[in-house]
Every structure is written in C-alpha cells, then in structure tokens.
CSV table of C-alpha atoms in Angstrom, one decimal:
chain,number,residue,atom,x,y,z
A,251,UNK,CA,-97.4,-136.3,12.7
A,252,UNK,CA,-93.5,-135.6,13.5
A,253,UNK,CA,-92.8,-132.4,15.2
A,254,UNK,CA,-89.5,-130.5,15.4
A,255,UNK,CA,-89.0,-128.5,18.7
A,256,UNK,CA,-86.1,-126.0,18.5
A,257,UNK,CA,-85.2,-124.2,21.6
A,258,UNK,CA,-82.0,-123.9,23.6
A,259,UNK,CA,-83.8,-124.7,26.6
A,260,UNK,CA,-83.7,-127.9,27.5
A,261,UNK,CA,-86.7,-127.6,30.4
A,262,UNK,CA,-88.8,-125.7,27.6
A,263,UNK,CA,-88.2,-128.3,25.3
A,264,UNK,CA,-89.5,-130.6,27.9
A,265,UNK,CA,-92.6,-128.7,28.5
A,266,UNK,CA,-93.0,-128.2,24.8
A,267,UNK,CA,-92.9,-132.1,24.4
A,268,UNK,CA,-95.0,-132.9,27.7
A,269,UNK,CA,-97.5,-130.9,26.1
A,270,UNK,CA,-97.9,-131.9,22.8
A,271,UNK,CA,-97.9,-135.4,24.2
A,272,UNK,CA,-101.5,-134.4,26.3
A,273,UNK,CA,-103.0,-133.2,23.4
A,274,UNK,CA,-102.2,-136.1,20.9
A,275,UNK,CA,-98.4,-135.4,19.6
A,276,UNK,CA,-96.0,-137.4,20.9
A,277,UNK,CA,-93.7,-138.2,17.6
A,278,UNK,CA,-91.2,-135.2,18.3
A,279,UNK,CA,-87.4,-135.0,17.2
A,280,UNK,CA,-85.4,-131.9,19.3
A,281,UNK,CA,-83.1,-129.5,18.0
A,282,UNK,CA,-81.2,-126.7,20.8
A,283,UNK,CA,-80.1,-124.3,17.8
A,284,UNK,CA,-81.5,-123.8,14.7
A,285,UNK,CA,-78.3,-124.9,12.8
A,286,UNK,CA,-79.1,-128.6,14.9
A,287,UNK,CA,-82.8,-127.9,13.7
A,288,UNK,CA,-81.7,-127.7,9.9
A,289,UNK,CA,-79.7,-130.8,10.5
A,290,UNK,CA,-82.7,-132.8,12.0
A,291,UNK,CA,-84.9,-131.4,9.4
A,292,UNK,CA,-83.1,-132.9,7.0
A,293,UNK,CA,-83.2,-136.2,8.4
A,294,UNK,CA,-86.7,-135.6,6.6
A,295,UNK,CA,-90.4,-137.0,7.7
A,296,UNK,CA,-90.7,-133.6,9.8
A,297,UNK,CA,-94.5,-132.4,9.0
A,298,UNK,CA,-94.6,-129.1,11.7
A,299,UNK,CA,-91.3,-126.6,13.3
A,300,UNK,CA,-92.2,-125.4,17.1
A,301,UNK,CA,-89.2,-123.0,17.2
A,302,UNK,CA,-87.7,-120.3,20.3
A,303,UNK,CA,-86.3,-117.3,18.4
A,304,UNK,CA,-83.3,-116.5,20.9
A,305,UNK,CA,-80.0,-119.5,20.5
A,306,UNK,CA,-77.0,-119.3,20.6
A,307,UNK,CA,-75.1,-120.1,17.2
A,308,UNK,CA,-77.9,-119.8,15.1
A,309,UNK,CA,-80.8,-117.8,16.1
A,310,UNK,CA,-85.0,-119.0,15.0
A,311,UNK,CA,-85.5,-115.9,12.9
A,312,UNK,CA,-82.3,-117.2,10.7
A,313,UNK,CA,-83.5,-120.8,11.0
A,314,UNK,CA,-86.8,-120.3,9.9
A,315,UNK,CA,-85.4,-117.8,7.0
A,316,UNK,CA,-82.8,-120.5,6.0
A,317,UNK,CA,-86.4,-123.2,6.3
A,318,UNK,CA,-88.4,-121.2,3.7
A,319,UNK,CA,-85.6,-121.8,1.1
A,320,UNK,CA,-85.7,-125.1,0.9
A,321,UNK,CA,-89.6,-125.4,2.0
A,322,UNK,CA,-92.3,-123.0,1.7
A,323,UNK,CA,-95.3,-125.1,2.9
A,324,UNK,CA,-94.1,-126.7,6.3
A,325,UNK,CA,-96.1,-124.8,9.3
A,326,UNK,CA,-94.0,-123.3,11.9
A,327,UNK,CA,-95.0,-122.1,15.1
A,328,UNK,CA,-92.7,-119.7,17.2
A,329,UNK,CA,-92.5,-120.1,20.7
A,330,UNK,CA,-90.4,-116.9,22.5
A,331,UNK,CA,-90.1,-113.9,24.8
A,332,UNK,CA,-89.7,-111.5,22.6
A,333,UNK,CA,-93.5,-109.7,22.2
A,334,UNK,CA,-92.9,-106.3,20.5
A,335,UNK,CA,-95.0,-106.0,17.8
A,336,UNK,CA,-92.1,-105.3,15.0
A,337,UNK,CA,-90.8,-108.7,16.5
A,338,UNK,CA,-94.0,-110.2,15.9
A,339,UNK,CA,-94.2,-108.8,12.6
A,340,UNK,CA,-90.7,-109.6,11.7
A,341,UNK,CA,-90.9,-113.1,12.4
A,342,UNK,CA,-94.2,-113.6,10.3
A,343,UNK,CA,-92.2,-111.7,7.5
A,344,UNK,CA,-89.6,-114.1,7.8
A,345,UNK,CA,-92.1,-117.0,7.3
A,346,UNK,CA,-93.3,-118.0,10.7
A,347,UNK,CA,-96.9,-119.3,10.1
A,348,UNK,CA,-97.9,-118.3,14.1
A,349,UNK,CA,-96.4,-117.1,16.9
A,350,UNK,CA,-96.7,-117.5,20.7
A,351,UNK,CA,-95.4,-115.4,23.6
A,352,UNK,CA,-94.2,-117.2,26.6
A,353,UNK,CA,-95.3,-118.6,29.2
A,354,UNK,CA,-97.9,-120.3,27.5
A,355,UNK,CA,-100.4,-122.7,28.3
A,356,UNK,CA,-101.3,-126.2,26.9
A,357,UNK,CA,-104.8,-124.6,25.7
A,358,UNK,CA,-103.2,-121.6,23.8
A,359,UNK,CA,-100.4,-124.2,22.0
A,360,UNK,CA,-103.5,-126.6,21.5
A,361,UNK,CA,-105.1,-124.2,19.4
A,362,UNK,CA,-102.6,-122.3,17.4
A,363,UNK,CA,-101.2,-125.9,16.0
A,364,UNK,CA,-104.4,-127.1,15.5
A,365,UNK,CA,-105.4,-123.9,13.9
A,366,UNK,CA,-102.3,-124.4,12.0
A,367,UNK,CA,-102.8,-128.0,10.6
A,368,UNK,CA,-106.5,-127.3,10.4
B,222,UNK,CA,-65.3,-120.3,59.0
B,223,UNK,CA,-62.9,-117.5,58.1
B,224,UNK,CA,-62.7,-116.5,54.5
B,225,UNK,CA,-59.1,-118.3,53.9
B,226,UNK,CA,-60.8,-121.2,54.8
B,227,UNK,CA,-63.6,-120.7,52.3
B,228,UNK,CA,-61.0,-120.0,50.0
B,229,UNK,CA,-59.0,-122.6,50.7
B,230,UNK,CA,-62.6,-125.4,50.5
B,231,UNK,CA,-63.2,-123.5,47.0
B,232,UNK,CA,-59.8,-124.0,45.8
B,233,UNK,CA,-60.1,-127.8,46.6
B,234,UNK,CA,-63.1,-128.0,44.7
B,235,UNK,CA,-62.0,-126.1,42.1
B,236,UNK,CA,-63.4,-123.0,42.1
B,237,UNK,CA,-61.0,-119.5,42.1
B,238,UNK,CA,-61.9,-117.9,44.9
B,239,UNK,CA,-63.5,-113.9,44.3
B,240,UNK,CA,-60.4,-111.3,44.8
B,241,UNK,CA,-59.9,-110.1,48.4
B,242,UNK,CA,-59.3,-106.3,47.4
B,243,UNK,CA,-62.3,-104.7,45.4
B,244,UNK,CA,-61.2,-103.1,42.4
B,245,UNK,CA,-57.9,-105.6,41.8
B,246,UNK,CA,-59.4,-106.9,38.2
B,247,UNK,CA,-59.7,-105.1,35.1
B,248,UNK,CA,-62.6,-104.0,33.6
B,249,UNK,CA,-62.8,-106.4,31.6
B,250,UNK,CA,-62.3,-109.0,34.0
B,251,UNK,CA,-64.7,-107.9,36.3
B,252,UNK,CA,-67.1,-108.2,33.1
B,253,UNK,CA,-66.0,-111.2,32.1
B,254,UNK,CA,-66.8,-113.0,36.0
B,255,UNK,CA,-70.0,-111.5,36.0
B,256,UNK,CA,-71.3,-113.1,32.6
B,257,UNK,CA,-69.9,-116.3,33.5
B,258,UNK,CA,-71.2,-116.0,37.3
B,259,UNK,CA,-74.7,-115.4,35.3
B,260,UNK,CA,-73.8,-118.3,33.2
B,261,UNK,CA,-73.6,-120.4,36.2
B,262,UNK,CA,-76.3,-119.3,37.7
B,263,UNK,CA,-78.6,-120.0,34.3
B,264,UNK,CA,-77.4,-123.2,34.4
B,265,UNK,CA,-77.7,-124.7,37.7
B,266,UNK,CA,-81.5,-123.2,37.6
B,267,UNK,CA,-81.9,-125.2,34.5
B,268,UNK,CA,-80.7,-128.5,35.6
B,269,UNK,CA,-82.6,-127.9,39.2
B,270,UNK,CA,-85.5,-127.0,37.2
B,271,UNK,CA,-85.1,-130.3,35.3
B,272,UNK,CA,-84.8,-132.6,38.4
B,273,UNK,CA,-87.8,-131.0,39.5
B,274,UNK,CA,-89.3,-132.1,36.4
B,275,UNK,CA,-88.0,-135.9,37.1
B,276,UNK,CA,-89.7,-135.5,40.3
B,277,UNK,CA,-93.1,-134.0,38.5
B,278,UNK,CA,-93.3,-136.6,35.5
B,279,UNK,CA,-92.5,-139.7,38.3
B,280,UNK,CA,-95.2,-138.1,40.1
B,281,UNK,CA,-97.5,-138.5,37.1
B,282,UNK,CA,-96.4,-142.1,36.4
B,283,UNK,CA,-97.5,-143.1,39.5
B,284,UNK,CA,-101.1,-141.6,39.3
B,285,UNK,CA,-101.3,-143.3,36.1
B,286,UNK,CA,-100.4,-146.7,37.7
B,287,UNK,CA,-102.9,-145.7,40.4
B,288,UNK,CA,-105.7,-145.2,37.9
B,289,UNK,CA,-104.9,-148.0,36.2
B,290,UNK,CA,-104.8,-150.7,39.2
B,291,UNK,CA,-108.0,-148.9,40.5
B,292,UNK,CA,-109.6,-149.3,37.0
B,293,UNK,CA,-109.4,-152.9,37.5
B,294,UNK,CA,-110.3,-152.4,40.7
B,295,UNK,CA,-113.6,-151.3,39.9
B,296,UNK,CA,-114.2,-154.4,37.5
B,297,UNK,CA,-114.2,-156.7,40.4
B,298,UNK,CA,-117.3,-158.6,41.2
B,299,UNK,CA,-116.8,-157.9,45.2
B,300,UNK,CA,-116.6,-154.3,44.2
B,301,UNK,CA,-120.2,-153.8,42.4
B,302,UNK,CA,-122.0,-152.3,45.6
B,303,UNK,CA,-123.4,-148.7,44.4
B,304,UNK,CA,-121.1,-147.2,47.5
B,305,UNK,CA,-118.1,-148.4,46.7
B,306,UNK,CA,-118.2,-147.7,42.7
B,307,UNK,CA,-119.2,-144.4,44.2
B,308,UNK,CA,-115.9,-144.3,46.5
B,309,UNK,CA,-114.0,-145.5,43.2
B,310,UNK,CA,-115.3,-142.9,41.4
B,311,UNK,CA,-114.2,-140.0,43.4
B,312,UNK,CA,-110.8,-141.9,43.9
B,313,UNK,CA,-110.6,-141.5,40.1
B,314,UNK,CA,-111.5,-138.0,40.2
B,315,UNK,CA,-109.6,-137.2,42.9
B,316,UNK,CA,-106.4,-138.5,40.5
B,317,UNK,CA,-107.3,-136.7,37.5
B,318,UNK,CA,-107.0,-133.6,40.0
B,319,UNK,CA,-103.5,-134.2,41.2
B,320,UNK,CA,-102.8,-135.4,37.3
B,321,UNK,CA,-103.6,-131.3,36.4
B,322,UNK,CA,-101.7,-130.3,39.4
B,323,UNK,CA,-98.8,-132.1,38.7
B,324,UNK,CA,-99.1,-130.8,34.6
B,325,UNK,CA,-100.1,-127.3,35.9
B,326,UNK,CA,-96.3,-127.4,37.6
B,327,UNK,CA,-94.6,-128.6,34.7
B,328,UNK,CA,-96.3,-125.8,32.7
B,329,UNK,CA,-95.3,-123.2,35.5
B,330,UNK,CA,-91.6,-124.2,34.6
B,331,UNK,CA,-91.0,-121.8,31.9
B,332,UNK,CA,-90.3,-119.4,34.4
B,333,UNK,CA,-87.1,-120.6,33.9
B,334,UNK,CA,-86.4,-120.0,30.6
B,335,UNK,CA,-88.0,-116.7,31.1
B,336,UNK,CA,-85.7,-115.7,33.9
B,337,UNK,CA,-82.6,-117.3,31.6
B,338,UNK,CA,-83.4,-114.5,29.1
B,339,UNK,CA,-83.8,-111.6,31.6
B,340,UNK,CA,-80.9,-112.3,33.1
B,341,UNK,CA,-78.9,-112.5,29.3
B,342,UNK,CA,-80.7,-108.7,29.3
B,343,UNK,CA,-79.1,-107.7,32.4
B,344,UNK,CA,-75.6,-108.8,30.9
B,345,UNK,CA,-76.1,-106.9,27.6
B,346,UNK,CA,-76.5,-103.6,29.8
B,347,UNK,CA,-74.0,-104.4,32.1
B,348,UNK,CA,-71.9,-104.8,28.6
B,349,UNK,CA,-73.8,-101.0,27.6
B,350,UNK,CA,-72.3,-99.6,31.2
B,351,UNK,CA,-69.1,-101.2,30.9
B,352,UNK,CA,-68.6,-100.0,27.1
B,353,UNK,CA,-69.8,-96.2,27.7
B,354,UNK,CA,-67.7,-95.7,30.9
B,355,UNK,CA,-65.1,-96.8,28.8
B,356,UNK,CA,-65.6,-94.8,26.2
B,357,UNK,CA,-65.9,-91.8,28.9
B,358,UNK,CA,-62.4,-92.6,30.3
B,359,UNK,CA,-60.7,-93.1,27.2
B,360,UNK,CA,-59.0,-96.3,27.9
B,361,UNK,CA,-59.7,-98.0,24.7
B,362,UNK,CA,-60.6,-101.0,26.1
B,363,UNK,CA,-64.0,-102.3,24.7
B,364,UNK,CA,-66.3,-105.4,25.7
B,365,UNK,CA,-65.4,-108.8,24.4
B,366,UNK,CA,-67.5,-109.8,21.6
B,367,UNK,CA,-71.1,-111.1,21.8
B,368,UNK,CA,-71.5,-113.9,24.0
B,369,UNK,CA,-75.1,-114.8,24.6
B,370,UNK,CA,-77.3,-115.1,21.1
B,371,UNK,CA,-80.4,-112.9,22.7
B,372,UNK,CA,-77.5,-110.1,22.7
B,373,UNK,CA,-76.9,-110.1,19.4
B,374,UNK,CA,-81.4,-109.8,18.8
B,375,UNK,CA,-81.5,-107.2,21.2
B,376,UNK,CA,-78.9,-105.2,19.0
B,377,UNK,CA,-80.5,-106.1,15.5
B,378,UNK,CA,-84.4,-105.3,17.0
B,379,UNK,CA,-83.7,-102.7,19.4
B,380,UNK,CA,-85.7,-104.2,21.8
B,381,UNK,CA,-85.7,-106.7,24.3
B,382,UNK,CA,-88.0,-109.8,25.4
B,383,UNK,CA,-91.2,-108.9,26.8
B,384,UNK,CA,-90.0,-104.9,27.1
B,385,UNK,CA,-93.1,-104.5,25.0
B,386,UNK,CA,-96.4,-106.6,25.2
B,387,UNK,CA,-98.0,-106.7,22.1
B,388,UNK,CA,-101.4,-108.8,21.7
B,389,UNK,CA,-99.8,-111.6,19.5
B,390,UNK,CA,-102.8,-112.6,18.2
B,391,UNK,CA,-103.6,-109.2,17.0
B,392,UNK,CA,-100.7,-108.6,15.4
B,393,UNK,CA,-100.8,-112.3,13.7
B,394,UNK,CA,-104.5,-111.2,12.3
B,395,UNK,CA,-103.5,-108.1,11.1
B,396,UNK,CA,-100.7,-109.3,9.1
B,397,UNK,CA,-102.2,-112.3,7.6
B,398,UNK,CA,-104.7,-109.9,7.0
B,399,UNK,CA,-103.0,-107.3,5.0
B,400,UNK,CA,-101.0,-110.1,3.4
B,401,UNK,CA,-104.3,-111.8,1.8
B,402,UNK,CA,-105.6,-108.5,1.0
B,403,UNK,CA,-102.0,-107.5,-1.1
C-alpha cells in the first residue's frame, strides 16, 4: 500500500510517516505542495492521499479538486488546522473521503484510514 | 556590548541590523520585516523541531537494538532461572515504555506546525491593520500581495484554523449522511 503525504511541513510529514510506519504503512512517497503531490501522483502506484489543506503555491482543497478529475475512487484523508464546520464541509464537497483536525493521535489516524480502506 | 557593536557582529554575519530611530521605515517596510522576521522565526522552529526529531527517532533505534540484544539475551541457556527471565521481562517492558515515550514526543511535535499557522494568522491581521490605517490616512499605499498560502484560505473561507472547533467526525457523518440519502 503506497501512500502520498502532502503537507508543507516538513516535521508533520515526519510524524505523518513515523506513524503510519507503527501501524503497518511504511511505503510513502512526500509531496510539500499539492502541485509536487500531482506530480508524484503521477508517477502512478499511489493507492491512498494523506493531504494538509494550507501550502503555499497550491493549496489541498485545489489539489484534491484537481485529484477527482483525473480519479474519482482514490481515498484521501485530510490532515489540517482548519476545523470550522463549512471547512469541513467544503473539503468533503471537494472530494475529501475523511478529514482530521490537528494534533492528532496515532489511534485517531489508525482508524480513519483503516475505516477508509476498510 | 553596546548596540554598534551588536550591529557591527550582525553586519558581519549578515544580518541588517533593526533601524536605530523608530518610525524611520515605511509602512510598508515595517510590514514587510515583520512577515519575514515571522518567516524566520517559522523556520528555525521547524528545523529545531526536526533535530529534535533526529534526537527522538536515534533514541528509538537504540531501544530497538536494546530489545533486540536482550531478546537473545533471554535465549541463553545460563539465563533460564525463573528470576532472571523475570528481570528480562521487565527490562522488556520497561523498553516498550520509553519506546511510547519517545513516540508520544514525536506525536507532541505538531505543535509546531500548529504554531507555523497561528503565527501566518497573526500576519494576515497585521496585513488587515496595516491596510485599514491606510486606507484611514489616505496614503494609497496598500499591502503587498499575498504571501503565505493560509492567507489566501482565510480570505476565500472567512475563517481561520481552529477559530471554530467543529466535531469533525460529526460533520463527516452528517454529510456522508445526507449524501447517501440524496
């Protein structure tokens, strides 16, 4: 299972990845904008997006919208600060599958990708 | 150490030293070293925040090693008395603990990230500030264009990161909800 992590952050990235390795994932690629995430996912054999939502150049709500067009089944996760309820809602308009408010914890992200490739 | 020579040790390594006399930049300029003073500070938290996770993940390398070794340890045919698989045992357990600890950390990391986009928020209202009591004294002159991406959702949302905390979860069920019901 190949997992794309977008996120400008390169220490969330890290604990993204560290995490995902403790529960089973450890095949990730990294993007740190989602125009660097379209070009890794084009690279192909990605099977799941973890994605922030605020990046410079390209932002995840415009990455995940520019995703659907080209692929409507993938699951992606997002991963951000933003936790108003029209953001929430916004996101899973665009095509986000879940959606997780940071700081997380390895339990919560455990869950929401299993319950995502369940 | 006088400020000249502070000046003078920034100079050397680079760095323009702040302005003596308050009020001797522009607007504009006064904006424009506080977003990149933030910048700098954003980024030397992130790459301190990623030496502390060097320190963390060589932390956990080294349990592992210790697991390991005492793993093999406990195969040993001098190390089959009862009290000393016992001893072993808690050794292993003892481990596993600092193994959470040190993953607990890691985890406790995003404050970073967190504090990276509060900080971006504090700019775009500094920008708000800048722009309205420019606007007040007529001068004409307006912020420079959007720097920082979470700037530019602020303006299309209207909101800002975690200015509202919404159940997630709840909102997620309620519009997959709706969705399989349309």
């Amino acid at each position: 299972m190949k997992i794309l992590i977008v996120d400008d952050s390169s220490t969330m990235r890290r604990i993204i990845i560290n995490t995902l390795s403790r529960i089973g994932y450890s095949d990730v690629v990294e993007g740190d904008n989602g125009k660097s995430g379209l070009e890794k996912l084009a690279q192909g054999g990605i099977e799941m997006i973890i994605t922030d939502w605020n990046m410079p150049e390209m932002d995840g709500l415009e990455f995940v919208q520019t995703v659907r067009t080209q692929n409507a089944a993938i699951p992606i996760l997002m991963v951000t600060t933003n936790a108003a309820k029209e953001d929430i809602v916004q996101a899973l308009q665009s095509g986000v599958n879940n959606y997780v408010v940071k700081p997380f914890t390895p339990e919560t992200l455990k869950e929401k990708i299993e319950s995502l490739l369940g | 150490m006088d400020q000249s020579e502070i000046d003078a040790l920034l100079k050397a390594a680079g760095t323009q030293p702040a302005p003596s006399t308050p009020g001797a930049l522009a607007g504009h300029e006064v904006e424009g070293r506080v977003i990149s003073e933030i910048d700098a500070v954003t980024a030397v938290t992130e790459r301190e925040t990623n030496k502390v996770m060097d320190q963390l993940d060589l932390i956990s390398q080294l349990v592992n090693r210790q697991q390991t070794l005492i793993t093999e340890v406990m195969k040993h045919s001098g190390a089959q008395d009862p009290a000393v698989q016992e001893a072993i045992h808690q050794i292993l357990s003892a481990a596993k603990d600092i193994q959470d600890k040190v993953f607990g950390a890691m985890d406790l990391m995003q404050f970073q990230d967190i504090t990276r986009q509060k900080l971006e928020r504090i700019v775009f209202h500094l920008r708000q500030i800048h722009d309205y009591i420019v606007e007040l004294l007529g001068t004409g002159l307006k912020s420079e264009g959007e720097r920082a991406s979470i700037s530019r959702t602020i303006q299309n949302t209207g909101t800002t990161p975690d200015e509202k905390k919404a159940d997630a979860d709840a909102v997620v069920e309620e519009f997959l909800r709706s969705k399989n019901k349309g």
